[in-house]
XYZ file of C-alpha atoms in Angstrom:
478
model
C 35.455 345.397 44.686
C 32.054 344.468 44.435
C 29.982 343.823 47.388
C 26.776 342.242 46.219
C 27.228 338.788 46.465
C 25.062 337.735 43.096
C 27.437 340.493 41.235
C 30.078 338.811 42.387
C 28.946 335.351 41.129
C 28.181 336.217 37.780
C 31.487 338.663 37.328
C 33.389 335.089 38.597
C 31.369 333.385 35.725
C 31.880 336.037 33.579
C 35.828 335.544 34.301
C 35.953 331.553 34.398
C 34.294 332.094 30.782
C 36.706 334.308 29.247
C 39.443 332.564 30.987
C 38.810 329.317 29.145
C 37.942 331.055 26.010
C 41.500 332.513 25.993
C 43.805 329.323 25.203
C 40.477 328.120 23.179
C 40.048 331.084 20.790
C 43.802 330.550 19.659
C 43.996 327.008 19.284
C 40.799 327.492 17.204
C 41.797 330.137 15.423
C 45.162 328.439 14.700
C 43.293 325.034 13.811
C 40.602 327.669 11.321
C 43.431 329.545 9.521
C 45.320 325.907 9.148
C 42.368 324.458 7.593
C 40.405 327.598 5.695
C 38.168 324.888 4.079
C 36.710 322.974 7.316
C 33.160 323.580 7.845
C 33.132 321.962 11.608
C 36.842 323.586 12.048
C 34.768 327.214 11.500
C 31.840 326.212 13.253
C 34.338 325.823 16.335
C 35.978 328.804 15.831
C 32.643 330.947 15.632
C 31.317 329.187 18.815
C 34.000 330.255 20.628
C 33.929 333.922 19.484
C 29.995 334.244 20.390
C 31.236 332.968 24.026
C 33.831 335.355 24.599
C 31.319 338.012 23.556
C 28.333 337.128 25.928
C 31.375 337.114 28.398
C 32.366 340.113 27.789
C 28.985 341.706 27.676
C 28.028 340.178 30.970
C 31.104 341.635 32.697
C 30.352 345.171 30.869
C 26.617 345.136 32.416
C 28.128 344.279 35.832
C 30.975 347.117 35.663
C 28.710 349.403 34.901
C 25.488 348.015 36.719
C 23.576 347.142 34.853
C 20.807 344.431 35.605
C 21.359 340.881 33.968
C 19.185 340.129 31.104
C 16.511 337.908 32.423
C 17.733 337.337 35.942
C 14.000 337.727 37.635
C 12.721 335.070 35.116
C 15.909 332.779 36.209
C 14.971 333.267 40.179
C 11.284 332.878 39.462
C 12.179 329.320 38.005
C 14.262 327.914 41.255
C 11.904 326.502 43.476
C 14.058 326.793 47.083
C 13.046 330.264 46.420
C 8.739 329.705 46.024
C 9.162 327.633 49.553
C 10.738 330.148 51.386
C 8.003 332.965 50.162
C 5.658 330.763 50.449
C 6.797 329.600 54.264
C 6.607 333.501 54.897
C 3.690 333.657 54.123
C 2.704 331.244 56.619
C 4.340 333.295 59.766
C 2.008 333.436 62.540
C 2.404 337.196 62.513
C 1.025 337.144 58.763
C -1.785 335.560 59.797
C -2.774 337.396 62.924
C -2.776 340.490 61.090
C -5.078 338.989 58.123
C -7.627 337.806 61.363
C -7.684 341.069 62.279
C -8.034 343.239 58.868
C -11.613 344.035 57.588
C -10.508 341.750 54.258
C -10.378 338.455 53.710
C -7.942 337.910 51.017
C -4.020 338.411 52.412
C -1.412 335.416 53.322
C -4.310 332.936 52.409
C -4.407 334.240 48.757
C -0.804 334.576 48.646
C -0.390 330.852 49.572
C -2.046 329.839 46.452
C -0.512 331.033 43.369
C 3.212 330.049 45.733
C 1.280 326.377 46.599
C 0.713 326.348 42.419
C 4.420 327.110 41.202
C 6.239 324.576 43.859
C 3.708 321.937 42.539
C 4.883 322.698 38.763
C 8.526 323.306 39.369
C 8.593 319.752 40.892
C 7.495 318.264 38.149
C 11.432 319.213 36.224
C 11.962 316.173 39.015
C 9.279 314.098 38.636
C 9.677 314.393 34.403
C 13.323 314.225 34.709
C 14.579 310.560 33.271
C 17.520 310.655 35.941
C 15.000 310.372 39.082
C 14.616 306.627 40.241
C 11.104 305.329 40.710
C 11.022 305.671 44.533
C 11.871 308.922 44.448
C 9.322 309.930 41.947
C 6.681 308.441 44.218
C 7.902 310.089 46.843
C 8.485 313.253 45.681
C 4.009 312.963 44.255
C 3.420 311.880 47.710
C 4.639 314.615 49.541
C 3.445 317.347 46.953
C 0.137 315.757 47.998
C 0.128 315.692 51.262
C 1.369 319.595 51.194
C -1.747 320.292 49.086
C -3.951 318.568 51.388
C -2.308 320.758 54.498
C -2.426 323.703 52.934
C -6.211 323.196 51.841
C -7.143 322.293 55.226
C -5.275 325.224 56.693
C -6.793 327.803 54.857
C -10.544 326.493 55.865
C -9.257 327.019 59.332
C -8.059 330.229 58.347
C -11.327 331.111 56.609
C -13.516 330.170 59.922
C -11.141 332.383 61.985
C -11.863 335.258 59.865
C -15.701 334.464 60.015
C -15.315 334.188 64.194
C -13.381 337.099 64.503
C -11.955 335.593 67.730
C -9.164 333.940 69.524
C -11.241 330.705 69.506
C -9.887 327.796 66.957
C -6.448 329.819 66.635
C -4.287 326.434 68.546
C -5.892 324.966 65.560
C -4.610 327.227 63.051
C -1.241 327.076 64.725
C -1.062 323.594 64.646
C -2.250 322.929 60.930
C 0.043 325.965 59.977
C 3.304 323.966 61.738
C 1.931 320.871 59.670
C 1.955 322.576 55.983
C 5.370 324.146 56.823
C 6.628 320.599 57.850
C 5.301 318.903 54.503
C 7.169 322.198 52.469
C 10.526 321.394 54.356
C 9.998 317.794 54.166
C 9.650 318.092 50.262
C 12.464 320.715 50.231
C 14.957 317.711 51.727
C 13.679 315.176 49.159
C 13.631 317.363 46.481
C 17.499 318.191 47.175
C 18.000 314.792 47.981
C 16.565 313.299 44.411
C 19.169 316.358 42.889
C 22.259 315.558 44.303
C 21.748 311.477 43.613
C 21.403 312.707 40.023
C 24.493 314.890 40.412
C 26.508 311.950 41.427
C 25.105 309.612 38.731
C 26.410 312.163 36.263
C 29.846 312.460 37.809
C 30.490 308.655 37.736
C 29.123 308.904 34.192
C 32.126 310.939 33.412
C 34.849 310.400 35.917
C 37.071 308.499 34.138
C 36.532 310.656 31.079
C 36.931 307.265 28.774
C 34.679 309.010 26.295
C 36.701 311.750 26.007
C 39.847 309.368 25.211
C 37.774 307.243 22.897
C 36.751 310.624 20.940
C 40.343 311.510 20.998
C 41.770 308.437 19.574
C 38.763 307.833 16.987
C 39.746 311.220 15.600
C 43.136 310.605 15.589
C 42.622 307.438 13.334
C 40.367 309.366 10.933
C 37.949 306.953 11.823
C 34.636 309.345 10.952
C 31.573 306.542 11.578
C 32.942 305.785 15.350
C 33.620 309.731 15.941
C 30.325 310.419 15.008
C 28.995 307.268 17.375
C 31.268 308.405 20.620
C 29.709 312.299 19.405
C 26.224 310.681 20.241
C 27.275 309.633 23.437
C 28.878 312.535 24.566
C 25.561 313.839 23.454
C 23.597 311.922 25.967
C 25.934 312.269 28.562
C 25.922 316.623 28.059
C 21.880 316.521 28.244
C 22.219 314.500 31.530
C 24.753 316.994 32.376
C 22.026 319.932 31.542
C 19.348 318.105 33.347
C 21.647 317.979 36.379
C 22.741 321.726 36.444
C 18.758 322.450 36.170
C 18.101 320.250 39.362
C 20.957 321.640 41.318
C 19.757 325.200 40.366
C 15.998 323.959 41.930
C 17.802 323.386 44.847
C 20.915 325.802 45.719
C 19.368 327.592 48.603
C 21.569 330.550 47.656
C 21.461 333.369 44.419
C 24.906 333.425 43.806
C 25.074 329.513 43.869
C 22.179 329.936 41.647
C 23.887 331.695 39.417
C 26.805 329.288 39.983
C 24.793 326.445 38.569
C 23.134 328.398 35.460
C 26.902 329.053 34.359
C 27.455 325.505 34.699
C 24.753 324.660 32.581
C 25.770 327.207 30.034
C 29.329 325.589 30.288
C 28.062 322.012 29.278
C 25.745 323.104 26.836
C 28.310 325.491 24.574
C 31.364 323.198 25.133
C 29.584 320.006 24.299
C 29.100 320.561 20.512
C 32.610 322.267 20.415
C 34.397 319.239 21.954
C 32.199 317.627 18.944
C 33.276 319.852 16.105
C 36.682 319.715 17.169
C 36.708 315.948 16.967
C 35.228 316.045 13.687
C 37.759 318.338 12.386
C 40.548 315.874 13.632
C 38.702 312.827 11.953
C 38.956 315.213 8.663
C 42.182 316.094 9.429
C 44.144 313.275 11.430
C 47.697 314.462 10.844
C 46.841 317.252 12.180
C 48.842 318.632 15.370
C 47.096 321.858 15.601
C 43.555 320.230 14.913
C 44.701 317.644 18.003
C 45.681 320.399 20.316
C 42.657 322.288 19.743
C 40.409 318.913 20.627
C 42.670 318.559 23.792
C 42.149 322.230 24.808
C 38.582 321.103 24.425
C 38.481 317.925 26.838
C 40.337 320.185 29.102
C 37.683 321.976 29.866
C 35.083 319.538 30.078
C 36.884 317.764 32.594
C 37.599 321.641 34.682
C 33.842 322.079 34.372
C 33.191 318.310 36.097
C 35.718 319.397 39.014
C 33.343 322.488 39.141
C 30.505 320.836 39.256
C 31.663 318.824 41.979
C 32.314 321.507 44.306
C 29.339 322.849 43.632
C 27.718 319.548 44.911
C 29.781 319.988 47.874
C 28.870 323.618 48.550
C 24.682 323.130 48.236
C 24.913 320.483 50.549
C 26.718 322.886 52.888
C 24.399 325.371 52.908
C 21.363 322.938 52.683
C 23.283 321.532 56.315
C 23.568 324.468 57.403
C 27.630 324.186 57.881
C 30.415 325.216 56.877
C 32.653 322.037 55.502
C 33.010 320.566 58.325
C 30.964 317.568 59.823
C 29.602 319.103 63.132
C 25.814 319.510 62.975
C 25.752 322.137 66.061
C 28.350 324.250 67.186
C 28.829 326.491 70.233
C 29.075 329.781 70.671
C 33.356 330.685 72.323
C 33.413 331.927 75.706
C 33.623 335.670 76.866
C 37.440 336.442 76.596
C 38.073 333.543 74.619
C 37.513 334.716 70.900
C 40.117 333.929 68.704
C 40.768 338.076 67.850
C 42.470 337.816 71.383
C 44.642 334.771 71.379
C 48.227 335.653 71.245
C 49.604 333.816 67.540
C 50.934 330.683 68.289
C 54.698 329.852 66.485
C 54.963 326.784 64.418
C 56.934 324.112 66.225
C 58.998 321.299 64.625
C 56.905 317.952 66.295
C 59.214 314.932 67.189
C 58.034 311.219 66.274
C 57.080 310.465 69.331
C 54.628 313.414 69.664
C 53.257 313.068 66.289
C 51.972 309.639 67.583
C 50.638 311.025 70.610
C 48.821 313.675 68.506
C 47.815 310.765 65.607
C 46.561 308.914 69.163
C 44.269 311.847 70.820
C 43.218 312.382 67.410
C 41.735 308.917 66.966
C 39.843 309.339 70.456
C 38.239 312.038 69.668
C 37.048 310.882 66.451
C 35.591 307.494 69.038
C 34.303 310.170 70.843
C 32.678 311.946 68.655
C 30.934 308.990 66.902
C 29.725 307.963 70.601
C 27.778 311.619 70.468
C 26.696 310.548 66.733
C 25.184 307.518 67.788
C 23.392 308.972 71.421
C 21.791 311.676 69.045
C 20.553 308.938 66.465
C 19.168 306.789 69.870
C 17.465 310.185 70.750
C 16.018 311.078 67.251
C 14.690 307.608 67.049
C 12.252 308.287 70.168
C 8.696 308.967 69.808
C 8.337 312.498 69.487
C 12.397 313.302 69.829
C 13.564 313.535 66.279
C 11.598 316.526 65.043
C 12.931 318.099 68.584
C 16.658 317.279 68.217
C 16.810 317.943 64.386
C 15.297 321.783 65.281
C 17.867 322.049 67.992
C 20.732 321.293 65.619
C 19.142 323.611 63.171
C 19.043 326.693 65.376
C 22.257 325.863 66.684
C 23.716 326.384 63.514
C 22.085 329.654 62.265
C 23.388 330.962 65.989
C 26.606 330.341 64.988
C 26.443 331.500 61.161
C 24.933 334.702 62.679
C 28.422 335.027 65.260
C 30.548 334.402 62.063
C 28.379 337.113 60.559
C 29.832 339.209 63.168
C 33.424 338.366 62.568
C 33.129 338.724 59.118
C 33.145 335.324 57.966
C 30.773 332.683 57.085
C 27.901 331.983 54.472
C 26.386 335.371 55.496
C 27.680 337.763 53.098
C 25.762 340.942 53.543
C 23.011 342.880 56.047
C 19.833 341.126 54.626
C 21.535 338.051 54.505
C 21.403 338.351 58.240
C 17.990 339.412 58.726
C 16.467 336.484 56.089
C 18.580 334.103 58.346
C 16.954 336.065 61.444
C 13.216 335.496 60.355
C 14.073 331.954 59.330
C 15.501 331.423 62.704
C 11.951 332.813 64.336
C 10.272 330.721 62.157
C 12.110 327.486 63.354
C 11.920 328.425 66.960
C 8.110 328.514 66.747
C 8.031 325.204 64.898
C 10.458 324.125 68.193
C 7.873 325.484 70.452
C 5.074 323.092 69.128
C 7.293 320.314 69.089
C 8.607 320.474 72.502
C 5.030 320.787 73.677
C 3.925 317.597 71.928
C 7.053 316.352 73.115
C 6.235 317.389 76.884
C 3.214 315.380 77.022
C 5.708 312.154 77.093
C 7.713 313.438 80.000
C 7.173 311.078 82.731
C 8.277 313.274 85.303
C 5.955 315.769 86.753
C 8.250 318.426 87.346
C 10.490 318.113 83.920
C 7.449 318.251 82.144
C 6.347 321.321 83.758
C 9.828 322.758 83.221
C 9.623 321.762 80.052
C 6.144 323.820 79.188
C 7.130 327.235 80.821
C 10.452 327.187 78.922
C 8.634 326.080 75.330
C 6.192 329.029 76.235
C 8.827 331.854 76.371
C 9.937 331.278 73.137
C 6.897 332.219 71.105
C 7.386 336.128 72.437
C 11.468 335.921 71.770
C 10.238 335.114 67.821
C 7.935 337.776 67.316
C 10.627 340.327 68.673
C 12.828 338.885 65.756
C 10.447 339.006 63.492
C 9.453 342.445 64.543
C 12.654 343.542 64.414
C 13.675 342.050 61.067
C 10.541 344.282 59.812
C 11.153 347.594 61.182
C 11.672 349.655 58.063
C 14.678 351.305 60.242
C 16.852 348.472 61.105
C 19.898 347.798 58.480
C 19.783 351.738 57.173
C 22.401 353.774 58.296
């Protein structure tokens, strides 16, 4: 029972591998030892045998804990992880205590080397051949515009250090809000550009007709057009690789991180096996076991793609900030109306007519719910409103991943899952502070606006308590 959530992900990887490699090491075995003399039929063989051991020796390191090979270098390369240090490092709190220290190196210096690795890991999507044109430019555009902020904000930063005052610090604030806009801003396109390239890949290969075309050429023993549908399938793996990198940029999670490095590894080991396999078949067309052993093959190429997909599905999720489901904000249940103390309901057999009442209230709420869909797009399309409502809907949804926290469910897994998803939370309702105060200024009414301002200017105080206690070395040791 392992409770660290990475562990877990790479003992599941560990497992999907040596599942796989079960029914594969015997059909290739069976397909070596019926052909002794078959270069690609050994090749096969021996590729699955080196799998199967890296599984193996991955599950041994986690058993007996043992850190994975590499794994800092692996993080270090996933750039959802360089904004969110380098978005730390922007926290008000950071900076007030740099203002007041005798030095004047601190979050300013870290912001640099962080500013430096987002601007090269975004080049894996502006290099990549999958990205379309616009969202190339875009992508250079934005980096841009976040150098520019950042540039700007650490002049401010350096002046304040030089004052030594409270003078020029709504400045600050302001130009800090702006650089942490153009990071998030980049973070959506960047996971944007990844999952259009995802998709492109999965159309690529839903219908799996190269796999049937392989099949059938080395059924004929026709060895030129296996070794032309071989080049495909060669193209269509490194497109496969090139997505699994991009997805990996953008999981928002380790253990989907991990997740997406097995997937990679996946593509890249079964692609030249599905490849020697054919080849053996093209040697050997009346072959049954050498046709098993290429089906076995394509098998798992198409598991991995259904993998893949759910992957897709899962990144987006957390990117959202949900849970599956469509709802962008959620509320918290009434006191004395949590589900722990609801009385289990007993299945009932439904009649036709209430099934079509049901089918009926169903449909209305769906009407209803695209009414609410369309009032918050009318709202977000207001001067000033978007920014407001798309914070709103964010906090509302880390509220209620932090109440699944407490009943145990949820995309928070552990303690310091919950305090990251605290400070994050802080950081957000500052960012909601400025905005409602720019926002304000376009209140018509006197008294709303007024209303507005004193409740924007609690909030700052509420998000340095989190903060503060998200720090205290005490909290989350027992």
């Amino acid at each position: 029972d392992l409770k660290d959530e990475k562990q877990k992900a790479r003992m599941a990887a560990g497992r999907a591998v040596l599942e796989k490699c079960t029914m594969m090491l015997l059909t290739a075995s069976k397909t070596c030892l019926r052909h002794p003399d078959c270069e690609s039929a050994r090749a096969n063989r021996d590729g699955v045998f080196a799998r199967t051991r890296a599984a193996m020796e991955q599950v041994a390191d986690i058993v007996t804990d043992v850190a994975a090979n590499g794994e800092a270098s692996v993080r270090a390369l996933c750039i959802y992880s360089a904004i969110r240090d380098f978005k730390l490092n922007l926290s008000p709190q950071c900076f007030v205590q740099n203002c007041m220290s005798a030095s004047r190196a601190g979050c300013a210096d870290d912001v640099t080397p962080l500013l430096q690795l987002i601007v090269e890991q975004t080049e894996d999507f502006t290099d990549s051949p999958y990205t379309s044109h616009e969202r190339r430019e875009r992508i250079l555009q934005m980096v841009a515009q976040a150098q520019q902020e950042t540039f700007a904000m650490m002049s401010l930063f350096a002046k304040q250090q030089q004052c030594r005052g409270p003078s020029g610090r709504e400045e600050l604030d302001a130009a800090i809000s702006r650089t942490s806009q153009c990071m998030d801003e980049i973070r959506k396109e960047l996971h944007v550009t990844a999952v259009e390239v995802a998709a492109e890949s999965l159309r690529a290969n839903g219908d799996h007709a190269l796999l049937r075309a392989l099949k059938t050429a080395g059924a004929d023993g026709n060895l030129e057009l296996t070794s032309e549908f071989a080049a495909r399938l060669h193209e269509l793996r490194e497109q496969l690789l090139e997505t699994s990198q991009l997805l990996r940029h953008v999981s928002g999670m380790e253990p989907l991180e991990i997740t997406c490095a097995h997937a990679e590894n996946t593509f890249r080991a079964i692609g030249p096996q599905i490849i020697s396999a054919a080849q053996t078949l093209a040697l050997h067309p009346s072959s049954k076991i050498a046709r098993e052993n290429l089906d076995v093959f394509c098998e798992s190429w198409e598991s991995q793609l259904t993998d893949l997909a759910v992957l897709i599905k899962e990144i987006t999720d957390v990117f959202e900030g949900r849970r599956g489901d469509k709802r962008t904000h959620l509320s918290l249940p009434r006191p004395g109306k949590h589900s722990s103390n609801l009385k289990p309901v007993k299945p009932v057999k439904l009649d036709a007519e209430e099934q079509v009442k049901i089918a009926k209230l169903g449909l209305e709420l769906r009407l209803l719910t695209a009414d609410v869909d369309a009032e918050t797009e009318k709202l977000s399309s207001r001067d000033g409103g978007g920014e407001v409502t798309q914070l709103v809907q964010s906090l509302s949804s880390m509220v209620y991943a932090i109440y699944l926290f407490t009943r145990g469910e949820g995309l928070l897994k552990t303690t310091n899952d919950l305090f990251q998803q605290a400070e994050v939370f802080s950081e957000e309702g500052i960012r909601l502070c400025t905005a409602l105060r720019t926002f304000s200024m376009l209140v018509p009414e006197e008294d709303d606006r007024s209303l507005l301002q004193v409740e924007a200017g609690r909030l700052p105080a509420l998000c340095q308590q989190i903060q503060l206690a998200c720090r205290t070395p005490t909290h989350g040791k027992v």
